[in-house]
Amino acid sequence: MGDNRIRVGITLGDVNGIGPEVVIKAFSDLRMCELCTPVIYGPSKSLAFYKKGIEGADSFQFTQVKNAQDAKAKRVNAVNCGEENITIEPGKATPGAGTAAVAALQAAVADLKAGHIDVIVTAPINKENVQCNGFRFTGHTEFFASEFGGEPLMMMCSTLMKVGLATIHIPVSEVKQNIDAGRIVSSLKRIRHSLISDFGFVEPRIAVLALNPHAGDGGLVGDEEQTTITPAIQQAVAEGVLAFGPFPADGFFASAGYEKYDGVLAMYHDQGLAPFKALTPDGVNFTAGLSVVRTSPDHGVAYDIAGQDKADPASFREAVYLALDVYRNRKDYAEMTRNPLRHYEREKGADISVKDLIPEQDSAEI
């Protein structure tokens, strides 16, 4: 493409939700294409459909391309995915919209693996209508884990706080049995690594939330804090993580305890997301622990306002910004931490002097 702008793959998600609207609104600001080269995946028909009903969207223009390799800088590029005759029905959960959402995800992931795009920003999907033979996942996080491996961790991010989740999309009734010391220690290590490599912290302080009300009240309302969470924190500290807690979740957020820490580990989905969304409505969903960069706005499909020009693009815009920042931070971190010294093989028992490490032509100068 002839320039060094980061290529951002954008999946439209459920085209009957607010995904297309927030994408159009964000990229109606032409300065966005100065920051990156956007490549949108989804039914191009939906972009034209929603643009008509958005005030101030006249500046939004896109170029249809066959694939990301043909994407041009300084313009919005669109790769058509899904059935040509898809019917756009704002506010309705339809099988066609689900099929198109999956097709867009699969196309974008294929291009990411091939190196044709650098990062992915995903607009929201409906977890029900995407279920099919090729997609049996409870969310984007699980899908990307299956495609790229590793141990992904869902992290909600804003300038105010960064909240990671020990468990993600599981029923509340199953949370307790899925909380063990190993999971907590692993989650803390992943949050620590992400805060350092993805966000530039030197040695982050991480708060751990309790599972039970009042942190168990000494075992009166649950003993997981005593038997599992506190020992896990102690183990994590012994392994180099600056972890603190466990803190009762209500008091922690009500007293702005998060301001004292660089990251927070919540035990389950709503424990972390409810206060996060209440305090930072323009936050971003970031999948930490992947070899690739994936972000998303922190809202859902919002069928109730789809097609009404009411959707706020702020969270989506922040998701693009964060994807760009994390991509650059990872490159910087990799450069700073790579070993600049050459590696030398050494036979067992042999001594190597300084001269042995210097090429022959330079040894005379020692």
Coordinates of C-alpha atoms in Angstrom, one line a residue:
M1 CA 0.0 0.0 0.0
G2 CA 3.0 2.3 0.0
D3 CA 2.8 3.7 3.6
N4 CA 3.3 2.7 7.1
R5 CA -0.2 3.3 8.5
I6 CA -1.5 0.5 10.7
R7 CA -4.1 -1.6 8.8
V8 CA -7.2 -1.9 11.0
G9 CA -9.6 -4.7 10.2
I10 CA -13.2 -3.8 11.3
T11 CA -16.0 -6.3 11.4
L12 CA -19.5 -4.8 11.3
G13 CA -21.0 -7.4 13.7
D14 CA -24.8 -7.7 13.5
V15 CA -25.9 -5.4 10.7
N16 CA -29.3 -5.1 12.3
G17 CA -27.7 -3.6 15.4
I18 CA -25.7 -0.4 15.8
G19 CA -22.4 -1.7 14.5
P20 CA -22.6 -0.2 11.0
E21 CA -23.9 3.1 12.5
V22 CA -21.0 3.6 14.9
V23 CA -18.5 2.7 12.2
I24 CA -20.0 5.2 9.8
K25 CA -20.1 7.9 12.4
A26 CA -16.5 7.3 13.5
F27 CA -15.1 7.4 10.0
S28 CA -17.2 10.3 8.9
D29 CA -14.3 12.2 10.5
L30 CA -11.8 12.1 7.7
R31 CA -8.9 12.5 10.2
M32 CA -9.4 8.9 11.2
C33 CA -7.9 7.8 7.9
E34 CA -4.8 9.8 8.7
L35 CA -4.3 7.6 11.8
C36 CA -4.8 4.2 10.1
T37 CA -6.0 2.4 7.0
P38 CA -9.4 0.9 7.8
V39 CA -10.6 -2.3 6.1
I40 CA -14.3 -3.0 6.9
Y41 CA -15.7 -6.5 6.7
G42 CA -19.4 -7.1 6.3
P43 CA -22.2 -6.6 3.9
S44 CA -21.3 -3.3 2.0
K45 CA -25.1 -3.0 1.4
S46 CA -25.5 -2.2 5.1
L47 CA -23.1 0.8 5.0
A48 CA -25.1 2.4 2.2
F49 CA -28.3 1.6 4.0
Y50 CA -27.4 3.2 7.3
K51 CA -25.6 6.2 5.8
K52 CA -28.8 7.5 4.4
G53 CA -30.3 7.9 7.9
I54 CA -27.3 9.4 9.7
E55 CA -27.1 13.2 9.9
G56 CA -23.7 14.5 9.0
A57 CA -22.6 11.3 7.3
D58 CA -22.1 12.8 3.9
S59 CA -18.4 12.8 4.3
F60 CA -18.4 9.0 4.8
Q61 CA -17.2 7.4 1.6
F62 CA -15.8 3.9 1.1
T63 CA -14.0 2.0 -1.6
Q64 CA -15.1 -1.5 -2.4
V65 CA -12.1 -3.9 -2.6
K66 CA -11.9 -7.6 -3.2
N67 CA -9.6 -8.2 -0.3
A68 CA -7.4 -6.4 2.2
Q69 CA -4.4 -6.6 -0.1
D70 CA -6.1 -4.1 -2.4
A71 CA -6.8 -1.6 0.4
K72 CA -5.7 1.9 -0.2
A73 CA -4.4 4.4 2.3
K74 CA -6.2 7.6 3.3
R75 CA -9.6 6.1 2.5
V76 CA -12.1 3.7 4.0
N77 CA -11.9 0.3 2.3
A78 CA -14.7 -2.3 2.4
V79 CA -14.6 -6.1 1.8
N80 CA -18.0 -7.4 1.0
C81 CA -18.9 -10.4 3.2
G82 CA -22.1 -12.4 3.4
E83 CA -25.0 -12.9 1.1
E84 CA -25.5 -10.3 -1.6
N85 CA -29.3 -10.3 -1.1
I86 CA -29.2 -9.9 2.7
T87 CA -32.2 -7.9 4.0
I88 CA -31.3 -5.2 6.5
E89 CA -33.9 -5.1 9.3
P90 CA -32.8 -2.7 12.1
G91 CA -33.7 -3.9 15.5
K92 CA -34.4 -7.5 14.5
A93 CA -32.3 -10.6 15.3
T94 CA -32.3 -12.5 12.0
P95 CA -30.5 -15.6 10.8
G96 CA -29.1 -13.7 7.8
A97 CA -27.5 -11.1 10.0
G98 CA -25.9 -13.8 12.1
T99 CA -24.5 -15.5 9.1
A100 CA -23.1 -12.3 7.8
A101 CA -21.5 -11.5 11.1
V102 CA -19.7 -14.9 11.1
A103 CA -18.6 -14.5 7.5
A104 CA -17.1 -11.1 8.3
L105 CA -15.2 -12.5 11.4
Q106 CA -13.8 -15.4 9.4
A107 CA -12.7 -13.2 6.5
A108 CA -11.0 -10.7 8.9
V109 CA -9.2 -13.4 10.9
A110 CA -8.0 -15.1 7.7
D111 CA -6.5 -11.7 6.6
L112 CA -5.0 -11.1 10.0
K113 CA -3.3 -14.5 9.9
A114 CA -2.0 -13.8 6.4
G115 CA -0.6 -10.5 7.5
H116 CA -2.9 -8.4 5.3
I117 CA -4.2 -6.4 8.3
D118 CA -2.5 -5.6 11.5
V119 CA -5.2 -5.5 14.2
I120 CA -8.9 -6.2 14.5
V121 CA -11.7 -4.1 15.9
T122 CA -15.0 -6.0 16.2
A123 CA -18.5 -4.4 16.3
P124 CA -21.0 -6.3 18.5
I125 CA -22.6 -9.5 17.5
N126 CA -25.8 -11.2 18.8
K127 CA -24.5 -14.4 20.5
E128 CA -27.6 -16.3 19.6
N129 CA -28.0 -15.7 15.9
V130 CA -24.4 -16.4 15.1
Q131 CA -24.6 -20.0 16.4
C132 CA -24.1 -22.4 13.5
N133 CA -21.9 -25.4 12.5
G134 CA -18.9 -23.1 12.0
F135 CA -19.4 -21.0 15.0
R136 CA -20.2 -22.4 18.5
F137 CA -18.8 -19.8 20.8
T138 CA -20.3 -17.7 23.6
G139 CA -18.5 -14.5 22.4
H140 CA -15.7 -13.0 20.4
T141 CA -13.1 -13.8 23.2
E142 CA -13.7 -17.5 22.9
F143 CA -13.6 -17.4 19.1
F144 CA -10.3 -15.6 19.0
A145 CA -8.9 -18.0 21.5
S146 CA -9.8 -20.9 19.3
E147 CA -8.2 -19.2 16.3
F148 CA -5.0 -18.0 17.8
G149 CA -4.5 -20.1 20.9
G150 CA -3.0 -18.9 24.1
E151 CA -5.0 -18.0 27.3
P152 CA -7.0 -14.9 26.4
L153 CA -8.2 -12.7 29.2
M154 CA -11.1 -10.3 28.8
M155 CA -10.0 -6.8 30.0
M156 CA -12.2 -3.7 30.0
C157 CA -10.0 -0.6 29.5
S158 CA -10.2 3.1 29.9
T159 CA -8.0 5.9 31.2
L160 CA -9.8 5.5 34.6
M161 CA -9.3 1.8 35.1
K162 CA -8.4 -1.6 33.6
V163 CA -10.5 -4.6 34.8
G164 CA -9.6 -8.2 33.9
L165 CA -12.0 -11.1 34.4
A166 CA -11.0 -14.5 36.0
T167 CA -14.1 -16.0 34.4
I168 CA -16.0 -14.7 31.4
H169 CA -19.2 -16.0 29.7
I170 CA -20.4 -18.6 32.1
P171 CA -23.6 -18.8 34.3
V172 CA -23.3 -17.3 37.7
S173 CA -24.2 -20.7 39.2
E174 CA -20.9 -22.0 37.8
V175 CA -18.6 -19.2 38.9
K176 CA -17.6 -20.7 42.2
Q177 CA -16.6 -24.1 40.8
N178 CA -14.5 -22.3 38.2
I179 CA -12.5 -20.2 40.7
D180 CA -9.4 -21.9 41.9
A181 CA -5.9 -20.7 42.9
G182 CA -4.4 -21.7 39.6
R183 CA -6.8 -19.7 37.5
I184 CA -6.4 -16.6 39.7
V185 CA -2.6 -16.8 39.6
S186 CA -2.6 -17.3 35.9
S187 CA -5.0 -14.4 35.4
L188 CA -2.9 -12.1 37.5
K189 CA 0.2 -13.0 35.5
R190 CA -1.6 -12.3 32.2
I191 CA -2.9 -9.0 33.5
R192 CA 0.6 -8.0 34.7
H193 CA 2.2 -9.0 31.3
S194 CA -0.5 -7.1 29.4
L195 CA -0.1 -4.0 31.5
I196 CA 3.6 -4.0 30.9
S197 CA 3.8 -5.0 27.2
D198 CA 0.5 -3.6 25.9
F199 CA 0.2 -0.4 28.1
G200 CA 3.7 0.5 29.1
F201 CA 3.6 0.1 32.8
V202 CA 6.9 -0.7 34.5
E203 CA 5.6 -2.8 37.4
P204 CA 1.9 -2.6 37.8
R205 CA -0.1 -2.9 41.0
I206 CA -3.1 -5.1 40.7
A207 CA -6.1 -5.3 43.0
V208 CA -8.0 -8.5 43.4
L209 CA -11.8 -8.5 44.2
A210 CA -13.4 -10.9 46.6
L211 CA -16.0 -13.4 45.4
N212 CA -18.4 -13.1 48.3
P213 CA -20.1 -10.0 49.9
H214 CA -17.9 -8.3 52.4
A215 CA -15.0 -10.5 51.3
G216 CA -16.7 -13.4 53.2
D217 CA -16.9 -11.7 56.6
G218 CA -14.3 -14.1 58.0
G219 CA -16.1 -17.1 56.6
L220 CA -19.6 -16.2 57.6
V221 CA -20.8 -15.6 54.1
G222 CA -18.4 -17.8 52.2
D223 CA -14.9 -19.0 52.7
E224 CA -13.4 -18.8 49.2
E225 CA -11.4 -15.7 50.2
Q226 CA -9.7 -17.7 52.9
T227 CA -9.3 -21.0 51.2
T228 CA -8.6 -19.9 47.6
I229 CA -8.2 -16.2 46.8
T230 CA -5.9 -15.1 49.5
P231 CA -3.5 -18.1 49.0
A232 CA -3.6 -17.4 45.3
I233 CA -2.6 -13.7 45.9
Q234 CA 0.2 -14.9 48.1
Q235 CA 1.5 -17.3 45.5
A236 CA 1.3 -14.6 42.8
V237 CA 3.3 -12.2 45.0
A238 CA 5.9 -14.9 45.5
E239 CA 6.2 -15.2 41.8
G240 CA 6.7 -11.5 41.2
V241 CA 3.2 -10.0 40.8
L242 CA 2.3 -7.0 42.9
A243 CA -1.2 -8.2 43.8
F244 CA -3.3 -6.9 46.7
G245 CA -6.6 -7.9 48.3
P246 CA -9.1 -9.5 48.2
F247 CA -11.3 -6.4 48.4
P248 CA -15.1 -6.3 48.7
A249 CA -16.3 -5.2 45.3
D250 CA -18.9 -2.7 46.4
G251 CA -16.7 -0.8 48.7
F252 CA -13.7 -0.9 46.3
F253 CA -15.6 0.8 43.5
A254 CA -17.7 3.1 45.7
S255 CA -14.6 4.5 47.5
A256 CA -12.7 4.8 44.2
G257 CA -10.2 2.2 45.4
Y258 CA -9.3 1.5 41.7
E259 CA -7.5 4.9 41.6
K260 CA -4.7 3.3 43.7
Y261 CA -4.1 0.5 41.3
D262 CA -3.0 0.0 37.7
G263 CA -5.3 -3.0 37.1
V264 CA -8.1 -4.9 38.8
L265 CA -9.0 -8.7 38.7
A266 CA -12.7 -9.4 39.1
M267 CA -14.0 -12.9 39.7
Y268 CA -16.9 -12.9 37.3
H269 CA -18.4 -10.9 34.4
D270 CA -20.9 -8.6 36.0
Q271 CA -18.8 -8.0 39.1
G272 CA -16.3 -6.2 36.8
L273 CA -18.4 -4.9 33.9
A274 CA -21.3 -3.4 35.8
P275 CA -19.2 -0.8 37.7
F276 CA -16.8 -0.4 34.8
K277 CA -19.6 0.6 32.4
A278 CA -21.3 2.8 35.0
L279 CA -18.0 4.7 35.6
T280 CA -16.5 4.7 32.1
P281 CA -19.3 4.5 29.5
D282 CA -16.8 5.0 26.6
G283 CA -14.5 2.1 27.7
V284 CA -13.1 -0.6 25.4
N285 CA -13.2 -4.4 25.5
F286 CA -9.6 -5.7 24.9
T287 CA -8.7 -9.3 24.6
A288 CA -5.4 -9.6 26.4
G289 CA -3.1 -12.7 26.1
L290 CA -3.5 -13.1 22.4
S291 CA -0.6 -13.0 19.9
V292 CA -2.8 -10.5 17.9
V293 CA -4.5 -7.3 18.9
R294 CA -8.3 -7.3 19.1
T295 CA -10.5 -4.7 20.6
S296 CA -14.2 -3.9 20.7
P297 CA -16.6 -1.2 21.9
D298 CA -17.9 -2.1 25.4
H299 CA -21.6 -2.1 24.3
G300 CA -23.9 -4.7 22.6
V301 CA -26.0 -4.7 19.5
A302 CA -28.5 -2.2 21.0
Y303 CA -31.5 -3.3 18.8
D304 CA -33.7 -0.8 20.7
I305 CA -32.0 2.1 19.0
A306 CA -30.7 0.6 15.8
G307 CA -31.4 2.6 12.6
Q308 CA -32.5 5.7 14.6
D309 CA -29.3 7.7 14.4
K310 CA -29.0 7.5 18.2
A311 CA -25.9 5.4 18.6
D312 CA -22.8 7.0 20.2
P313 CA -19.6 6.1 18.3
A314 CA -17.3 7.2 21.2
S315 CA -16.6 3.6 22.5
F316 CA -16.0 2.3 19.0
R317 CA -13.6 5.2 18.3
E318 CA -11.8 4.5 21.5
A319 CA -11.5 0.8 20.5
V320 CA -9.7 1.9 17.3
Y321 CA -7.4 4.2 19.2
L322 CA -6.6 1.4 21.7
A323 CA -5.9 -1.1 19.0
L324 CA -3.4 1.3 17.4
D325 CA -1.8 2.1 20.8
V326 CA -1.4 -1.6 21.8
Y327 CA 0.1 -2.5 18.4
R328 CA 2.7 0.2 18.7
N329 CA 3.4 -0.6 22.4
R330 CA 4.0 -4.3 21.6
K331 CA 6.5 -3.4 18.9
D332 CA 8.3 -1.0 21.3
Y333 CA 8.3 -3.6 24.1
A334 CA 9.6 -6.3 21.7
E335 CA 12.4 -4.0 20.7
M336 CA 13.3 -3.0 24.2
T337 CA 13.4 -6.6 25.5
R338 CA 15.1 -8.4 22.7
N339 CA 18.5 -9.7 23.7
P340 CA 21.1 -7.5 21.9
L341 CA 24.0 -9.9 22.6
R342 CA 25.0 -12.8 20.4
H343 CA 24.6 -16.3 21.8
Y344 CA 27.7 -18.5 22.0
E345 CA 27.7 -22.2 22.4
R346 CA 30.0 -23.4 25.2
E347 CA 31.3 -26.9 25.7
K348 CA 30.7 -28.3 29.1
G349 CA 33.7 -27.6 31.3
A350 CA 35.4 -25.2 28.8
D351 CA 36.5 -21.7 29.8
I352 CA 35.8 -18.8 27.5
S353 CA 37.9 -15.6 27.7
V354 CA 37.0 -12.2 26.5
K355 CA 39.3 -12.8 23.5
D356 CA 37.3 -15.9 22.6
L357 CA 34.2 -13.7 22.1
I358 CA 36.0 -11.3 19.8
P359 CA 36.2 -12.0 16.0
E360 CA 39.8 -12.9 15.0
Q361 CA 40.4 -9.7 13.0
D362 CA 39.7 -7.6 16.1
S363 CA 41.6 -9.6 18.7
A364 CA 44.8 -7.6 18.1
E365 CA 43.2 -4.5 19.5
I366 CA 42.6 -6.1 22.9

